[in-house]
Coordinates of C-alpha atoms in Angstrom, one line a residue:
Chain A
X13 CA 0.0 0.0 0.0
X14 CA 1.2 3.5 -0.8
X15 CA 2.2 5.9 2.0
X16 CA -0.3 8.4 3.3
X17 CA 0.2 11.8 1.8
X18 CA -1.4 15.2 2.3
X19 CA -3.0 17.5 -0.2
X20 CA -4.3 21.1 -0.1
X21 CA -6.5 22.7 -2.7
X22 CA -5.7 26.3 -2.0
X23 CA -8.7 28.3 -3.4
X24 CA -9.7 31.9 -3.1
X25 CA -12.6 31.2 -0.8
X26 CA -11.6 28.0 0.9
X27 CA -8.6 25.7 1.5
X28 CA -9.5 22.0 1.3
X29 CA -7.0 19.9 3.2
X30 CA -6.9 16.1 3.0
X31 CA -4.9 13.0 3.9
X32 CA -5.2 10.0 1.7
X33 CA -3.6 7.5 -0.7
X34 CA -4.3 6.1 -4.2
X35 CA -7.1 8.5 -4.9
X36 CA -8.9 7.8 -1.6
X37 CA -9.3 10.5 1.1
X38 CA -9.2 9.2 4.7
X39 CA -9.5 12.6 6.5
X40 CA -10.5 16.1 5.3
X41 CA -11.2 19.6 6.5
X42 CA -12.3 22.8 4.9
X43 CA -10.9 26.2 6.0
X44 CA -12.2 29.6 5.0
X45 CA -9.5 31.6 3.1
X46 CA -8.8 34.6 5.4
X47 CA -5.3 36.0 5.8
X48 CA -2.3 33.9 4.7
X49 CA -1.0 33.6 8.3
X50 CA -4.3 32.5 9.7
X51 CA -5.2 30.1 6.8
X52 CA -1.8 28.4 6.7
X53 CA -1.8 28.0 10.5
X54 CA -5.2 26.3 10.3
X55 CA -4.0 24.0 7.5
X56 CA -0.9 23.1 9.5
X57 CA -2.9 22.3 12.6
X58 CA -5.0 19.8 10.6
X59 CA -1.9 18.0 9.2
X60 CA -0.1 18.0 12.6
X61 CA -3.2 16.6 14.2
X62 CA -3.4 13.8 11.6
X63 CA 0.2 12.9 12.0
X64 CA 2.8 14.1 9.4
X65 CA 2.1 12.8 5.9
X66 CA 5.0 11.4 3.8
X67 CA 4.8 14.4 1.4
X68 CA 2.4 17.3 0.8
X69 CA 0.9 18.6 -2.5
X70 CA -0.5 22.0 -2.9
X71 CA -2.9 22.8 -5.8
X72 CA -3.2 26.6 -5.8
X73 CA -5.1 29.5 -7.3
X74 CA -2.7 31.7 -9.2
X75 CA -0.7 33.0 -10.7
X76 CA 2.1 31.1 -8.9
X77 CA 5.8 30.7 -9.2
X78 CA 6.7 27.2 -10.2
X79 CA 10.3 27.8 -11.2
X80 CA 12.5 25.9 -8.9
X81 CA 15.5 28.1 -9.6
X82 CA 13.5 31.2 -8.6
X83 CA 13.9 32.9 -5.1
X84 CA 10.1 33.1 -5.0
X85 CA 9.4 29.5 -5.9
X86 CA 6.3 28.3 -4.0
X87 CA 4.8 31.8 -3.9
X88 CA 1.4 33.0 -5.1
X89 CA 2.5 36.0 -7.1
X90 CA 0.4 38.8 -8.6
X91 CA -3.0 37.7 -7.5
X92 CA -5.6 40.5 -7.1
X93 CA -6.9 38.7 -3.9
X94 CA -6.4 41.0 -1.0
X95 CA -3.5 40.1 1.3
X96 CA -2.3 37.2 -0.9
X97 CA -0.1 38.8 -3.5
X98 CA 3.5 37.7 -3.2
X99 CA 2.8 35.2 -0.5
X100 CA 5.1 32.3 0.3
X101 CA 2.8 29.2 0.5
X102 CA 5.2 26.3 0.2
X103 CA 7.9 27.7 2.6
X104 CA 5.9 27.8 5.8
X105 CA 4.3 24.4 5.1
X106 CA 7.7 22.7 4.3
X107 CA 9.4 24.2 7.4
X108 CA 6.6 23.3 9.8
X109 CA 5.9 19.8 8.5
X110 CA 9.5 18.8 7.5
X111 CA 8.3 16.9 4.4
X112 CA 8.8 17.6 0.7
X113 CA 6.1 19.8 -0.8
X114 CA 4.9 19.8 -4.4
X115 CA 3.3 22.9 -5.8
X116 CA 1.2 23.4 -8.9
X117 CA -1.8 25.2 -10.2
X118 CA -5.3 24.0 -9.3
X119 CA -6.0 23.2 -13.0
X120 CA -2.8 21.3 -13.6
X121 CA -3.6 19.3 -10.5
X122 CA -7.1 18.7 -11.7
X123 CA -5.8 17.4 -15.0
X124 CA -3.5 15.0 -13.2
X125 CA -6.4 13.8 -10.9
X126 CA -8.8 13.2 -13.9
X127 CA -6.0 11.3 -15.6
X128 CA -5.2 9.1 -12.7
X129 CA -8.7 8.4 -11.3
X130 CA -11.3 10.2 -13.4
X131 CA -12.5 10.9 -16.9
X132 CA -9.1 10.7 -18.6
X133 CA -7.9 7.4 -17.1
X134 CA -5.3 5.7 -19.3
X135 CA -5.0 8.8 -21.6
X136 CA -1.3 9.7 -22.2
X137 CA -1.9 13.4 -22.6
X138 CA -4.8 15.3 -21.0
X139 CA -6.1 18.9 -21.0
X140 CA -8.5 20.0 -18.3
X141 CA -10.5 23.2 -18.9
X142 CA -13.0 24.7 -16.4
X143 CA -15.4 27.4 -17.3
X144 CA -16.9 29.3 -14.4
X145 CA -16.1 32.8 -13.0
X146 CA -13.0 32.5 -15.2
X147 CA -11.6 30.0 -17.7
X148 CA -8.7 27.9 -16.4
X149 CA -6.7 25.3 -18.2
X150 CA -4.2 22.7 -17.1
X151 CA -2.4 19.9 -19.0
X152 CA -0.5 16.7 -18.4
X153 CA 2.0 15.9 -21.2
X154 CA 4.7 13.2 -21.3
X155 CA 3.5 12.1 -17.8
X156 CA 3.8 15.4 -15.9
X157 CA 1.9 18.7 -15.6
X158 CA 3.0 21.3 -18.1
X159 CA 5.4 23.9 -16.7
X160 CA 7.5 26.3 -18.5
X161 CA 8.6 29.8 -17.8
X162 CA 5.4 29.9 -15.8
X163 CA 2.3 27.7 -16.2
X164 CA -0.6 27.6 -18.7
X165 CA -3.0 30.6 -18.6
X166 CA -5.2 29.3 -21.4
X167 CA -8.2 31.5 -20.4
X168 CA -6.4 34.6 -21.7
X169 CA -5.9 33.4 -25.3
X170 CA -7.4 35.5 -28.1
X171 CA -10.1 34.0 -30.2
X172 CA -12.0 35.4 -33.2
X173 CA -14.7 37.9 -32.1
X174 CA -17.2 39.1 -34.7
X175 CA -18.3 42.4 -33.3
X176 CA -21.1 42.7 -35.7
X177 CA -22.7 39.5 -34.4
X178 CA -21.6 40.2 -30.8
X179 CA -20.9 43.8 -30.0
X180 CA -20.1 43.0 -26.3
X181 CA -16.6 44.4 -25.6
X182 CA -15.5 41.6 -23.3
X183 CA -15.2 41.3 -19.5
X184 CA -11.5 40.7 -18.9
X185 CA -9.9 43.5 -16.9
X186 CA -6.5 42.6 -18.5
X187 CA -7.4 41.8 -22.1
X188 CA -11.0 42.8 -22.8
X189 CA -12.3 40.2 -25.3
X190 CA -9.9 37.3 -24.6
X191 CA -11.4 33.8 -24.3
X192 CA -12.4 34.3 -20.7
X193 CA -13.5 37.8 -21.3
X194 CA -16.0 36.5 -23.9
X195 CA -17.1 33.2 -22.5
X196 CA -16.7 32.9 -18.7
X197 CA -19.8 33.4 -16.5
X198 CA -19.3 37.1 -15.8
X199 CA -19.2 37.7 -19.6
X200 CA -22.5 35.9 -20.0
X201 CA -24.1 37.9 -17.2
X202 CA -22.8 41.2 -18.6
X203 CA -23.7 40.5 -22.2
X204 CA -27.2 39.4 -21.6
X205 CA -28.0 41.5 -18.4
X206 CA -29.2 38.5 -16.4
X207 CA -27.5 35.7 -14.4
X208 CA -26.5 32.9 -16.9
X209 CA -28.6 30.3 -14.9
X210 CA -31.8 32.3 -15.8
X211 CA -31.2 32.2 -19.6
X212 CA -33.5 29.5 -21.1
X213 CA -32.0 26.5 -23.0
X214 CA -33.2 27.9 -26.3
X215 CA -31.7 31.4 -25.8
X216 CA -29.2 32.4 -28.5
X217 CA -26.7 32.9 -25.7
X218 CA -26.0 29.2 -25.7
X219 CA -25.1 28.8 -29.4
X220 CA -22.7 31.8 -29.1
X221 CA -21.2 30.3 -25.9
X222 CA -20.7 26.9 -27.5
X223 CA -19.0 28.6 -30.5
X224 CA -16.6 30.7 -28.3
X225 CA -15.8 27.6 -26.2
X226 CA -15.2 25.6 -29.3
X227 CA -12.8 28.2 -30.8
X228 CA -10.6 28.2 -27.7
X229 CA -10.7 24.4 -27.4
X230 CA -9.9 23.8 -31.1
X231 CA -6.8 26.0 -30.7
X232 CA -5.7 24.0 -27.6
X233 CA -6.3 20.8 -29.6
X234 CA -4.2 22.1 -32.5
X235 CA -1.4 23.0 -30.1
X236 CA -1.3 19.9 -27.8
X237 CA -3.4 17.2 -29.5
X238 CA -4.5 15.8 -26.2
X239 CA -5.8 12.2 -26.1
X240 CA -8.6 13.5 -23.9
X241 CA -9.9 16.9 -23.1
X242 CA -11.9 17.2 -19.9
X243 CA -14.3 20.2 -19.9
X244 CA -16.1 21.2 -16.7
X245 CA -17.0 24.1 -14.5
X246 CA -20.3 25.8 -13.5
X247 CA -21.2 27.0 -17.0
X248 CA -21.0 23.5 -18.4
X249 CA -23.8 22.4 -16.1
X250 CA -26.1 23.8 -18.8
X251 CA -27.9 20.9 -20.5
X252 CA -26.8 20.2 -24.0
X253 CA -23.8 22.7 -24.0
X254 CA -21.1 20.0 -23.9
X255 CA -22.6 18.3 -27.0
X256 CA -22.9 21.6 -28.9
X257 CA -19.2 22.3 -28.1
X258 CA -18.2 18.9 -29.4
X259 CA -20.0 19.4 -32.7
X260 CA -18.5 22.9 -33.2
X261 CA -14.9 21.7 -32.4
X262 CA -15.2 19.0 -35.0
X263 CA -16.5 21.5 -37.5
X264 CA -13.6 23.9 -36.8
X265 CA -10.9 21.3 -37.1
X266 CA -12.6 20.1 -40.2
X267 CA -11.1 16.7 -40.5
X268 CA -7.6 18.1 -40.7
X269 CA -6.6 16.1 -37.7
X270 CA -8.4 13.9 -35.1
X271 CA -10.3 16.3 -32.8
X272 CA -10.2 13.7 -30.0
X273 CA -12.6 13.1 -27.2
X274 CA -14.1 16.0 -25.1
X275 CA -15.6 14.6 -21.9
X276 CA -17.2 15.8 -18.7
X277 CA -15.1 15.6 -15.5
X278 CA -15.7 12.6 -13.3
X279 CA -14.3 14.0 -10.1
X280 CA -16.3 17.2 -9.9
X281 CA -15.1 19.5 -7.1
X282 CA -12.8 16.8 -5.8
X283 CA -10.4 17.1 -8.7
X284 CA -8.3 19.9 -7.0
X285 CA -7.7 18.1 -3.7
X286 CA -7.2 14.7 -5.4
X287 CA -4.7 16.3 -7.7
X288 CA -2.9 17.7 -4.7
X289 CA -2.7 14.2 -3.3
X290 CA -1.4 12.9 -6.7
X291 CA 1.3 15.6 -6.7
X292 CA 2.3 14.5 -3.2
X293 CA 2.3 10.8 -4.1
X294 CA 4.6 11.5 -7.0
X295 CA 7.1 13.2 -4.7
X296 CA 6.8 10.5 -2.0
X297 CA 7.5 7.6 -4.5
Chain B
X23 CA 31.7 8.9 -27.3
X24 CA 28.1 8.2 -28.3
X25 CA 27.3 5.7 -31.0
X26 CA 26.9 6.8 -34.6
X27 CA 23.2 7.2 -35.5
X28 CA 21.3 8.0 -38.6
X29 CA 18.8 10.7 -39.4
X30 CA 16.5 11.5 -42.2
X31 CA 14.7 14.8 -42.7
X32 CA 11.9 13.6 -44.9
X33 CA 10.7 16.7 -46.8
X34 CA 8.2 17.2 -49.7
X35 CA 11.0 18.1 -52.1
X36 CA 14.1 16.4 -50.7
X37 CA 15.2 13.8 -48.2
X38 CA 18.3 14.8 -46.2
X39 CA 20.0 11.7 -44.9
X40 CA 22.9 11.9 -42.4
X41 CA 25.1 9.9 -40.1
X42 CA 26.4 11.6 -37.0
X43 CA 26.7 11.9 -33.2
X44 CA 26.3 14.6 -30.6
X45 CA 25.0 17.2 -33.1
X46 CA 27.9 16.6 -35.5
X47 CA 27.2 15.2 -39.0
X48 CA 29.9 12.9 -40.4
X49 CA 28.3 12.0 -43.7
X50 CA 25.3 13.3 -45.5
X51 CA 23.4 13.0 -48.8
X52 CA 20.4 14.7 -50.3
X53 CA 17.8 12.8 -52.4
X54 CA 15.0 14.3 -54.4
X55 CA 11.6 13.2 -53.2
X56 CA 10.1 11.2 -56.0
X57 CA 8.0 8.1 -55.4
X58 CA 8.1 6.5 -51.9
X59 CA 9.7 3.3 -53.3
X60 CA 12.4 5.1 -55.2
X61 CA 13.1 7.7 -52.4
X62 CA 13.2 5.2 -49.6
X63 CA 15.5 2.8 -51.6
X64 CA 17.9 5.7 -52.2
X65 CA 17.9 6.6 -48.5
X66 CA 18.5 2.9 -47.6
X67 CA 21.4 2.7 -50.1
X68 CA 23.1 5.6 -48.3
X69 CA 22.8 4.0 -44.8
X70 CA 23.8 0.6 -46.0
X71 CA 26.9 2.1 -47.7
X72 CA 27.8 4.0 -44.5
X73 CA 27.5 0.9 -42.3
X74 CA 24.4 0.4 -40.2
X75 CA 23.8 3.1 -37.6
X76 CA 22.9 2.1 -34.0
X77 CA 19.4 3.7 -34.5
X78 CA 17.6 5.8 -37.0
X79 CA 15.5 8.9 -36.6
X80 CA 13.0 10.2 -39.2
X81 CA 11.7 13.8 -39.0
X82 CA 8.9 13.9 -41.5
X83 CA 6.5 16.2 -43.3
X84 CA 3.0 15.3 -42.3
X85 CA 0.4 14.6 -41.1
X86 CA 2.0 11.4 -39.7
X87 CA 0.8 8.7 -37.4
X88 CA 2.8 8.7 -34.2
X89 CA 0.5 6.4 -32.1
X90 CA 2.5 3.3 -31.3
X91 CA -0.7 1.4 -30.7
X92 CA -2.0 2.2 -34.2
X93 CA -1.7 -0.3 -37.1
X94 CA -0.5 2.6 -39.3
X95 CA 2.2 3.9 -36.8
X96 CA 5.1 5.2 -38.8
X97 CA 3.0 6.2 -41.8
X98 CA 2.6 9.5 -43.5
X99 CA -1.2 9.8 -43.5
X100 CA -3.5 12.3 -45.3
X101 CA -0.8 14.4 -47.1
X102 CA -1.9 16.1 -50.4
X103 CA 1.5 15.2 -51.8
X104 CA 1.0 13.0 -54.9
X105 CA 1.8 9.3 -54.2
X106 CA 2.7 9.8 -50.5
X107 CA -0.7 9.6 -48.8
X108 CA -0.9 6.5 -46.5
X109 CA 2.7 5.6 -47.0
X110 CA 4.6 3.4 -44.5
X111 CA 7.9 5.2 -44.0
X112 CA 9.2 3.5 -40.8
X113 CA 8.4 -0.1 -41.7
X114 CA 10.6 -0.5 -44.8
X115 CA 13.5 1.3 -43.1
X116 CA 13.3 -0.8 -39.9
X117 CA 13.1 -4.0 -41.8
X118 CA 16.0 -3.3 -44.1
X119 CA 18.3 -1.8 -41.5
X120 CA 17.3 -4.0 -38.6
X121 CA 17.7 -1.1 -36.1
X122 CA 15.1 0.8 -34.0
X123 CA 13.5 3.8 -35.8
X124 CA 12.2 6.9 -34.1
X125 CA 9.5 8.9 -36.0
X126 CA 8.3 12.4 -35.5
X127 CA 7.3 15.6 -37.3
X128 CA 9.9 17.8 -38.8
X129 CA 9.0 20.6 -36.5
X130 CA 9.0 18.6 -33.3
X131 CA 12.5 17.3 -34.4
X132 CA 13.6 20.9 -35.0
X133 CA 12.4 21.9 -31.6
X134 CA 14.5 19.1 -30.1
X135 CA 17.6 20.0 -32.1
X136 CA 17.4 23.7 -31.2
X137 CA 17.0 22.7 -27.6
X138 CA 20.0 20.4 -27.7
X139 CA 22.4 22.3 -29.9
X140 CA 20.9 25.6 -30.9
X141 CA 19.0 28.7 -29.8
X142 CA 17.1 27.0 -27.0
X143 CA 20.1 25.3 -25.3
X144 CA 19.3 24.6 -21.6
X145 CA 15.7 25.7 -21.9
X146 CA 13.4 23.1 -20.2
X147 CA 10.5 23.7 -22.5
X148 CA 10.7 24.8 -26.1
X149 CA 8.4 25.7 -28.9
X150 CA 9.6 25.9 -32.5
X151 CA 7.5 27.8 -35.1
X152 CA 8.5 28.2 -38.7
X153 CA 6.7 30.6 -41.1
X154 CA 7.2 29.9 -44.8
X155 CA 4.8 28.2 -47.3
X156 CA 2.9 27.2 -44.3
X157 CA 3.1 27.7 -40.5
X158 CA 4.4 24.7 -38.6
X159 CA 4.9 24.3 -34.9
X160 CA 6.6 21.8 -32.7
X161 CA 7.3 21.6 -29.0
X162 CA 9.4 19.8 -26.4
X163 CA 7.8 19.6 -22.9
X164 CA 9.0 17.6 -19.9
X165 CA 12.0 16.5 -22.0
X166 CA 10.2 15.0 -24.9
X167 CA 8.4 16.1 -28.1
X168 CA 4.7 16.7 -27.6
X169 CA 2.6 13.8 -28.9
X170 CA -1.0 13.2 -28.1
X171 CA -3.7 11.7 -30.2
X172 CA -1.7 13.1 -33.1
X173 CA 0.9 15.9 -33.1
X174 CA 0.7 19.7 -32.9
X175 CA -0.8 21.4 -36.0
X176 CA -0.4 24.9 -34.6
X177 CA -0.6 26.6 -38.0
X178 CA -4.3 25.9 -38.2
X179 CA -5.3 27.7 -35.0
X180 CA -7.9 30.5 -35.3
X181 CA -6.8 34.0 -34.5
X182 CA -8.8 37.3 -34.4
X183 CA -9.3 38.6 -38.0
X184 CA -10.7 42.1 -38.4
X185 CA -12.2 42.0 -41.9
X186 CA -12.7 45.8 -41.9
X187 CA -8.9 46.3 -41.6
X188 CA -8.0 43.3 -43.6
X189 CA -10.7 42.0 -46.0
X190 CA -8.5 39.2 -47.3
X191 CA -10.5 36.0 -46.9
X192 CA -7.5 33.8 -46.0
X193 CA -5.5 31.3 -48.1
X194 CA -5.9 27.9 -46.2
X195 CA -7.8 25.4 -48.3
X196 CA -9.0 23.7 -45.1
X197 CA -9.9 26.6 -42.9
X198 CA -9.8 29.9 -44.9
X199 CA -8.6 32.5 -42.4
X200 CA -6.8 30.3 -39.8
X201 CA -3.3 31.4 -38.7
X202 CA -1.5 29.9 -41.7
X203 CA -4.3 31.1 -44.0
X204 CA -3.6 34.7 -42.8
X205 CA 0.1 34.8 -42.2
X206 CA 2.1 32.2 -44.2
X207 CA 3.9 33.4 -47.4
X208 CA 1.1 32.4 -49.8
X209 CA -1.3 34.6 -47.8
X210 CA 1.0 37.5 -48.1
X211 CA 1.4 37.0 -51.9
X212 CA -2.4 36.7 -52.4
X213 CA -3.3 39.6 -50.2
X214 CA -0.8 42.1 -51.7
X215 CA -0.6 40.7 -55.2
X216 CA 3.2 40.5 -55.3
X217 CA 5.7 38.1 -53.9
X218 CA 6.4 39.0 -50.2
X219 CA 10.1 39.5 -51.0
X220 CA 9.2 42.5 -53.2
X221 CA 7.3 44.3 -50.5
X222 CA 9.4 47.1 -49.1
X223 CA 10.3 47.2 -45.4
X224 CA 8.0 50.1 -44.8
X225 CA 5.0 48.5 -46.5
X226 CA 1.9 48.1 -44.1
X227 CA 2.0 44.4 -44.9
X228 CA 4.7 44.0 -42.3
X229 CA 2.9 45.5 -39.3
X230 CA -0.1 43.4 -40.1
X231 CA 2.1 40.3 -40.5
X232 CA 3.8 41.0 -37.1
X233 CA 0.4 41.4 -35.5
X234 CA -0.9 38.1 -36.9
X235 CA 2.2 36.2 -35.9
X236 CA 2.0 37.8 -32.4
X237 CA -1.6 36.7 -32.0
X238 CA -0.8 33.1 -32.8
X239 CA 2.4 33.1 -30.7
X240 CA 0.7 34.7 -27.7
X241 CA -1.9 32.0 -27.7
X242 CA 0.8 29.3 -27.8
X243 CA 2.6 31.0 -24.9
X244 CA -0.6 31.2 -22.8
X245 CA -1.1 27.5 -23.5
X246 CA 2.4 26.1 -23.0
X247 CA 4.5 28.9 -21.4
X248 CA 7.7 27.8 -23.0
X249 CA 11.0 28.9 -21.6
X250 CA 12.1 29.7 -25.1
X251 CA 10.2 30.1 -28.4
X252 CA 12.3 29.7 -31.5
X253 CA 10.7 31.6 -34.5
X254 CA 12.1 31.0 -38.0
X255 CA 11.3 30.3 -41.6
X256 CA 11.6 32.2 -44.8
X257 CA 9.1 35.0 -43.9
X258 CA 11.2 35.8 -40.8
X259 CA 14.2 36.7 -43.0
X260 CA 12.5 40.1 -43.3
X261 CA 14.6 42.6 -41.4
X262 CA 13.0 43.9 -38.2
X263 CA 10.0 41.5 -38.3
X264 CA 11.2 39.4 -35.4
X265 CA 11.5 42.5 -33.2
X266 CA 8.1 43.7 -34.2
X267 CA 6.6 40.3 -33.3
X268 CA 8.4 40.4 -29.8
X269 CA 6.9 43.8 -29.1
X270 CA 3.4 42.8 -30.1
X271 CA 3.5 39.6 -28.1
X272 CA 4.5 41.5 -25.0
X273 CA 1.6 44.0 -25.6
X274 CA -0.9 41.2 -26.1
X275 CA 0.0 39.3 -22.9
X276 CA 0.0 42.6 -21.1
X277 CA 2.1 41.8 -18.1
X278 CA -0.3 39.0 -17.1
X279 CA 2.4 36.4 -17.2
X280 CA 6.0 36.4 -18.4
X281 CA 6.0 36.3 -22.2
X282 CA 9.4 34.7 -22.4
X283 CA 12.1 34.9 -24.9
X284 CA 11.4 34.8 -28.7
X285 CA 14.6 34.0 -30.5
X286 CA 15.8 33.3 -34.1
X287 CA 16.9 29.7 -34.8
X288 CA 20.6 28.9 -34.7
X289 CA 20.6 25.8 -36.8
X290 CA 18.9 27.1 -39.9
X291 CA 18.0 24.4 -42.4
X292 CA 20.0 21.9 -40.4
X293 CA 17.5 21.7 -37.6
X294 CA 15.4 19.0 -39.2
X295 CA 18.2 16.5 -39.9
X296 CA 19.9 17.3 -36.6
X297 CA 16.6 16.7 -34.8
X298 CA 16.3 13.3 -36.6
X299 CA 19.8 12.5 -35.2
X300 CA 18.6 13.6 -31.7
X301 CA 15.6 11.3 -32.0
X302 CA 17.8 8.4 -33.0
X303 CA 20.3 9.1 -30.2
X304 CA 17.5 9.1 -27.6
X305 CA 16.5 5.6 -28.9
X306 CA 20.1 4.3 -28.9
X307 CA 20.8 5.4 -25.4

């Protein structure tokens, strides 16, 4: 049996802390995200109470510094979340627990968890995209999450935007009509003037949404050619939207290359914390 | 000293065959690409004459089948090149030479060569993009070329296209105004009605070209965050274009994440065959 490891899904509203092995959680707690000092102390108290795990994985909101040669490796960097910009997350955990700590984005961790235990089991390369208050994307290629100079920020890619058909200027404070600025939940709310949940299934909003999602996903497929693409998040709860996206992606790629399988997540809101456990297990091996 | 290995850059007009080690070529020949049987026979004659290498790498024009579980692994698949669609390239070479054969796209191989011996030395993750008669992109992530269901086809991504500023409909037979359809050399020639070489440096064609290239590259950076992006090909021979692209990429990413270094290739037209040797060396190790 594998060693017990720890995982933290560090989110902007809550930290989910868990102890587990092999995709099974044996103990878990949820902590409201307040100040860094208070939140990290509460997380540490949980792990100390549970007995030190063999390793810890942290799946964090971002942007984060993943560069192991950087003096700020393990930090959350330029987040707009009050009190959390330039916060060392890994350092205090490593020092207090005395175990190796793996650090990645929440969406890279979710891609890893869906590959190991969820909707992308047995796929060699996986992309995970979530569409909610923003659009986040993570990927596992050649067995490991994709890191580079930083980490994927797929939500801020530019897609075609026909301003005659859709004069909405976009909702991204950084880029206006980037992918997230056109297709995340706040863009839907701002474009149509009502919460997206209240738009009926036959509203033209959903054909436009499917098209924008397909444009971004087709570009990701043409760049990475994942064996499986897991597409989730609150916006995808809309009945029929996933199938509309699939059809539009196939049309956009146009038989030029295989467009692959686009599937719903299987781990739901567990993918972040399970991904954190997967990161820890890979360190403890 | 490493073993001598063989490499083939299989192109649509010529096959470059080489024997070498550690990025040095010790013997080389160029064969015109005619029929598959004739071309592969001439390549085999070269390697048999040189003494069998420890392994062979093939860096091929595409699309190609890289899936080792597929019955057509090692084939060029749906190419429009007469006589070459659905051609087994790896099989005849492996059987005749009796050595392991690695197979990849010309652009993935070029990314590997530039990482090992060229402009991306010591970079952990590398993207290679070439802009000429088409736009091709390859990548090395987590130490190996990116494969998935198929391989990257970055040139066919969709980018924003303002038809008021640029009414040109696009030159891609598959997708019209995809990235390659807007920004490869045939698009420049069709849009302006003259060969791109004859457009003066101060022609508005070049600002538009820089913008289209930057849109596609920014999306790749937001998806993969490569430590280094190598940008080459005939169109980039235009003085000042690379610097214009760099500036526009920085503007598009807007400080949201590091945009990284965009550099010219160092290996020129050697990157394909050197990449084939790198693929072979990795197999022989």
